[in-house]
Amino acid sequence: MSLSFPVIDLHAHWFAPSTLDILGRRSEAPRIGRLGDDLTIWRRGAGAGTGAPFPLGPQWTDISARLDHLDGAGIVHQLISWPTTLGVDAALGASDTLDLWTGWNNETSALVRQNPDRFSAVAALSTSDLDWSRSELARAHEKLGLIGGVLPVNGFFSRASAEQFRPIFEVAQAHRSHIYLHTGFANPVITGQPPDILHGDNEALRWVIDNGFHFASAVATLAFTDFLDPFPDVTLQIAMLGGSGLGALAAEQAEVSPRIQAGPLRRHFRQIWLDTGAAGSGSAAVAAAIRVLGSERIVFGSDYAPLPDIRPTLDRVRAATATDPDSRHAVLSSNALSLLSRHDAFPAHLASFRKTAS
């Protein structure tokens, strides 16, 4: 399908060579190794199916194959982040992970510098050593050319848990950071997170339900408390439509319920965007989020790498906006272009679209 505007993907992951080396030297999970002919990660800690090995296709590491796939899917630019879903930060302490994050940030910076028109990125941050993360976020902006940082969404499950990240947000405010909240638990040193429930039946379906609750709770923390008030120049991206659209629907209840009296939603979401990553890519969920929050609050995200093909997610978002070309343009293009421009990461080859994105 031919489009008259560039499609931007703000939810994608990769593993740097140093990731394979560091996790490949581990003898216990979380670790990366071979299972038959397949590169595989063994996870430990919170998350769906952590006891089972998770295969890593070539899309995780092969940049040439990635670029070919992006061209085939019609994606002109990706924002890359560390996949907090895999639970490495939750399972290991700072002594076992700081070299991992440093290496990933350095090599991701090199990837962006080599391909500035195709990639932007946010830094991997530690939740077991927040002082280190403050310094690393500043380095990401000042030395690495990254536009912010990624943190696990369960660190913002409650106001109490979010408060522990205030020092990082102070640095983020100084640098006008883009903070991305992705699936997963923070390290156990962060208190106030949700319980890690080990279900005895249909673990995958239970994980979907838990995940929606976790994301919607973070939406409540960030949109409906005053936590963000001291940080007006920080932009927030919340994956999976804030819990498969559950965050948006809860926000709608907050707007209409006489018990909550939250007032107009636009005020609460003025610096928050929700993306259409895997658990939030259903056409009905996308349409509901657009209806409740407006298309200006939704951005396209494919969850590429865990998902090897961007096109099914893109097709579902197109289906959700089939009768509304303005919303389609906003979700697939102009919202992301505006965010990238705000963070001085506007791809040069898209300069002709700057006016429509502003």
XYZ file of C-alpha atoms in Angstrom:
358
model
C 0.000 0.000 0.000
C 1.480 3.352 -1.030
C 1.502 6.099 1.598
C 2.158 9.813 1.165
C 3.902 10.117 4.526
C 6.803 8.312 6.233
C 5.967 5.566 8.743
C 7.948 5.758 12.011
C 8.317 2.823 14.420
C 8.956 3.888 18.023
C 9.042 0.396 19.575
C 11.902 -1.866 18.486
C 14.765 -3.739 20.156
C 18.158 -5.216 19.346
C 21.069 -7.013 20.966
C 24.495 -5.443 20.578
C 27.570 -7.676 20.101
C 28.594 -6.962 23.697
C 25.200 -8.281 24.871
C 25.854 -11.630 23.251
C 29.349 -11.725 24.716
C 28.447 -10.782 28.296
C 25.292 -12.876 28.612
C 26.985 -15.628 26.587
C 29.654 -16.007 29.277
C 27.087 -16.687 31.986
C 26.492 -20.292 33.045
C 23.166 -19.561 34.745
C 20.041 -17.721 33.612
C 19.715 -15.062 32.479
C 22.113 -16.182 29.788
C 22.395 -16.443 26.006
C 23.584 -19.574 24.214
C 22.741 -22.080 21.536
C 19.837 -24.499 21.604
C 20.544 -26.679 18.616
C 21.217 -24.260 15.780
C 19.225 -21.419 17.344
C 20.526 -18.521 19.407
C 18.471 -18.556 22.603
C 18.072 -16.637 25.850
C 17.257 -18.387 29.121
C 15.416 -15.991 31.414
C 15.113 -15.856 35.181
C 12.699 -13.900 37.312
C 9.460 -12.135 36.481
C 7.636 -12.468 33.190
C 5.753 -14.906 31.002
C 7.387 -18.244 30.390
C 10.588 -17.426 32.249
C 11.308 -21.084 32.783
C 11.404 -21.754 29.047
C 14.154 -20.748 26.616
C 13.243 -17.865 24.321
C 14.574 -18.132 20.746
C 16.436 -15.166 19.274
C 16.029 -14.926 15.527
C 18.485 -13.049 13.298
C 16.370 -9.904 13.553
C 17.859 -9.354 17.035
C 21.402 -8.895 15.747
C 21.538 -8.635 11.935
C 21.305 -4.936 11.024
C 21.426 -5.560 7.286
C 18.469 -7.945 7.546
C 16.666 -5.399 9.738
C 17.129 -2.613 7.221
C 15.909 -4.865 4.406
C 12.822 -5.728 6.447
C 12.150 -2.072 7.292
C 12.364 -1.176 3.608
C 9.975 -3.987 2.721
C 7.488 -2.916 5.389
C 7.734 0.757 4.458
C 9.288 1.865 7.765
C 11.695 4.786 7.374
C 12.928 5.168 10.975
C 13.014 3.182 14.237
C 13.519 4.104 17.875
C 15.564 1.328 19.511
C 15.429 0.363 23.179
C 16.691 -2.390 25.470
C 14.024 -5.161 25.906
C 13.188 -4.922 29.616
C 10.702 -7.765 29.019
C 13.565 -10.234 29.315
C 13.994 -9.412 32.991
C 17.787 -9.172 33.172
C 17.725 -6.048 35.339
C 15.119 -7.599 37.624
C 17.112 -10.807 38.072
C 20.638 -9.451 38.575
C 22.266 -6.763 40.690
C 24.399 -3.835 39.590
C 27.698 -5.733 39.815
C 26.439 -8.172 37.166
C 24.778 -5.678 34.829
C 26.478 -2.271 34.667
C 29.000 -3.479 32.088
C 26.078 -4.918 30.103
C 24.222 -1.582 30.012
C 27.400 0.394 29.308
C 28.318 -1.860 26.401
C 24.793 -1.815 24.978
C 24.610 1.977 25.207
C 28.005 2.454 23.585
C 27.277 0.095 20.707
C 23.754 1.388 20.211
C 25.191 4.893 20.017
C 27.582 3.681 17.315
C 24.681 2.098 15.429
C 22.740 5.374 15.502
C 25.761 7.395 14.394
C 26.318 5.016 11.478
C 22.635 5.145 10.474
C 21.262 8.499 11.685
C 18.451 8.568 9.137
C 17.218 5.112 10.097
C 17.663 4.874 13.861
C 17.318 6.814 17.101
C 17.680 5.197 20.534
C 17.166 5.530 24.274
C 19.725 4.291 26.797
C 19.470 1.157 28.910
C 19.362 2.179 32.583
C 19.886 0.224 35.779
C 17.162 -0.019 38.413
C 19.526 -1.604 40.943
C 21.924 1.389 40.925
C 19.971 4.597 40.388
C 22.995 6.828 41.038
C 24.742 5.139 38.127
C 21.627 5.615 36.003
C 21.610 9.344 36.714
C 25.148 9.622 35.397
C 24.486 7.283 32.491
C 21.421 9.225 31.361
C 23.489 12.419 31.325
C 26.241 10.610 29.372
C 23.652 9.279 26.937
C 22.678 12.849 26.049
C 26.050 14.540 26.293
C 28.340 11.912 24.773
C 26.323 9.205 23.024
C 23.692 11.059 21.021
C 20.815 9.107 22.599
C 17.530 10.869 23.388
C 16.581 9.411 26.767
C 16.292 6.129 28.620
C 14.166 3.004 28.971
C 12.825 1.762 32.316
C 10.563 -1.192 33.254
C 6.936 -0.184 33.650
C 6.461 -1.919 37.008
C 8.806 0.601 38.552
C 5.872 3.018 38.154
C 3.154 0.681 39.363
C 2.496 2.954 42.343
C 3.323 6.476 43.402
C 5.586 4.956 46.078
C 7.622 3.011 43.522
C 7.780 5.971 41.109
C 9.180 8.272 43.789
C 12.365 6.214 43.872
C 13.041 7.310 40.268
C 12.720 11.024 41.020
C 16.524 11.574 40.879
C 16.583 10.106 37.356
C 13.718 12.363 36.306
C 15.620 15.375 37.599
C 18.401 14.533 35.141
C 15.793 13.820 32.472
C 14.258 17.253 32.981
C 17.645 18.938 32.627
C 18.198 17.154 29.302
C 14.578 17.176 28.051
C 14.684 13.374 27.902
C 12.339 10.910 26.277
C 11.634 8.237 28.900
C 10.264 4.956 27.588
C 8.371 2.583 29.898
C 8.476 -0.981 28.621
C 7.208 -4.328 29.908
C 8.736 -5.847 33.017
C 9.795 -5.604 36.627
C 12.481 -3.376 38.082
C 15.111 -4.847 40.368
C 13.651 -5.946 43.738
C 15.439 -3.059 45.475
C 12.608 -0.903 44.046
C 9.725 -1.236 46.486
C 6.045 -0.728 45.700
C 5.996 -2.923 42.584
C 3.126 -5.359 41.884
C 3.342 -8.933 43.141
C 5.092 -11.415 40.875
C 2.383 -14.078 40.680
C 3.332 -17.575 39.583
C 0.147 -18.893 38.020
C -0.660 -22.577 38.017
C -2.863 -22.479 34.924
C -2.646 -20.907 31.457
C 0.393 -18.833 32.289
C 0.492 -17.011 28.946
C -3.099 -15.769 29.179
C -2.651 -14.846 32.840
C 0.432 -12.846 31.839
C -1.621 -10.828 29.325
C -4.124 -9.959 32.058
C -1.397 -9.113 34.589
C 0.475 -7.077 32.000
C -2.588 -4.957 31.243
C -3.045 -4.292 34.955
C 0.624 -3.340 35.357
C 0.596 -0.891 32.458
C -2.740 0.656 33.397
C -1.439 1.170 36.929
C 1.579 3.055 35.554
C -0.778 5.206 33.487
C -2.657 6.027 36.689
C 0.579 6.931 38.477
C 1.897 9.180 35.723
C -1.281 10.730 34.341
C -3.352 11.116 37.499
C -0.891 12.154 40.200
C 1.362 15.204 40.355
C 4.544 13.109 39.984
C 5.368 14.634 36.574
C 4.637 18.244 37.528
C 8.320 19.132 38.250
C 9.363 17.566 34.928
C 7.359 19.374 32.206
C 10.060 18.979 29.557
C 10.253 15.189 29.851
C 8.239 13.162 27.338
C 6.877 9.750 28.360
C 6.162 6.843 26.036
C 4.280 3.905 27.519
C 4.337 0.650 25.562
C 1.496 -1.712 24.694
C -1.108 1.105 24.580
C -0.760 1.413 28.332
C -1.944 -2.175 28.772
C -3.800 -3.170 25.583
C -5.866 -0.003 25.803
C -6.839 -0.660 29.433
C -4.997 2.476 30.536
C -6.987 4.590 28.070
C -10.293 3.039 29.121
C -9.457 3.584 32.790
C -8.655 7.190 31.908
C -12.080 7.524 30.296
C -13.672 6.338 33.533
C -11.576 8.867 35.420
C -12.988 11.605 33.192
C -16.654 10.644 33.526
C -16.853 9.185 37.032
C -18.272 11.572 39.656
C -16.192 9.738 42.278
C -12.862 10.491 40.594
C -13.478 13.975 39.119
C -10.255 13.984 37.117
C -11.325 16.612 34.602
C -10.407 16.732 30.894
C -8.022 13.990 29.795
C -5.897 16.210 27.547
C -4.475 17.945 30.611
C -3.403 14.624 32.145
C -1.797 13.218 28.993
C -0.086 16.370 27.751
C 3.365 14.732 27.941
C 2.403 11.048 27.620
C 2.152 8.950 24.453
C 1.015 5.318 24.183
C 2.489 2.997 21.546
C 0.982 0.063 19.686
C 3.560 -2.546 20.742
C 2.639 -6.238 20.609
C 0.180 -6.423 23.508
C -1.497 -3.216 22.331
C -1.673 -3.795 18.593
C -5.219 -5.136 18.304
C -7.375 -3.019 16.015
C -10.158 -2.666 18.599
C -7.706 -1.555 21.299
C -6.060 0.971 18.965
C -9.441 2.375 17.917
C -10.565 2.631 21.549
C -7.387 4.446 22.595
C -7.794 6.920 19.732
C -11.440 7.484 20.641
C -10.680 8.131 24.304
C -7.385 10.036 24.165
C -7.321 11.380 20.622
C -5.003 10.237 17.851
C -2.387 12.791 18.928
C -1.551 10.626 21.959
C -0.920 7.371 20.065
C 2.273 6.386 18.205
C 3.079 3.354 16.108
C 5.318 0.709 17.648
C 5.933 -2.709 16.113
C 7.813 -4.564 18.891
C 10.275 -5.651 16.212
C 12.861 -8.252 17.257
C 10.624 -10.289 19.563
C 8.208 -10.073 16.620
C 10.133 -10.836 13.435
C 7.631 -9.202 11.066
C 6.379 -5.639 11.398
C 3.674 -5.936 8.764
C 0.878 -7.665 10.761
C 1.025 -4.975 13.464
C 1.098 -2.262 10.813
C -1.915 -3.824 9.082
C -3.902 -3.868 12.341
C -3.162 -0.195 12.991
C -4.193 0.632 9.427
C -7.422 -1.307 9.968
C -8.124 0.648 13.158
C -7.772 3.936 11.261
C -9.298 2.831 7.936
C -12.057 5.450 8.025
C -9.974 8.242 9.551
C -6.991 9.301 7.399
C -6.041 12.099 9.782
C -5.709 9.668 12.687
C -3.758 7.250 10.512
C -1.308 10.002 9.583
C -0.951 11.055 13.232
C -0.377 7.548 14.613
C 1.924 6.268 11.876
C 3.902 9.417 11.215
C 3.348 12.949 12.462
C 3.238 12.257 16.223
C 6.544 10.382 16.081
C 8.128 13.019 13.861
C 7.115 15.710 16.345
C 8.619 13.733 19.237
C 11.877 13.125 17.395
C 12.090 16.761 16.407
C 11.541 17.827 20.010
C 14.532 15.707 20.997
C 16.766 16.937 18.170
C 16.586 13.547 16.483
C 14.620 14.532 13.392
C 15.913 12.395 10.505
C 17.464 14.719 7.933
C 15.958 12.865 4.983
C 12.466 13.598 6.337
C 12.941 17.371 6.492
C 10.235 17.918 3.895
C 7.707 16.470 6.354
C 8.681 18.775 9.236
C 5.888 21.232 8.556
C 3.170 18.568 8.705
C 4.674 17.139 11.894
C 4.855 20.417 13.790
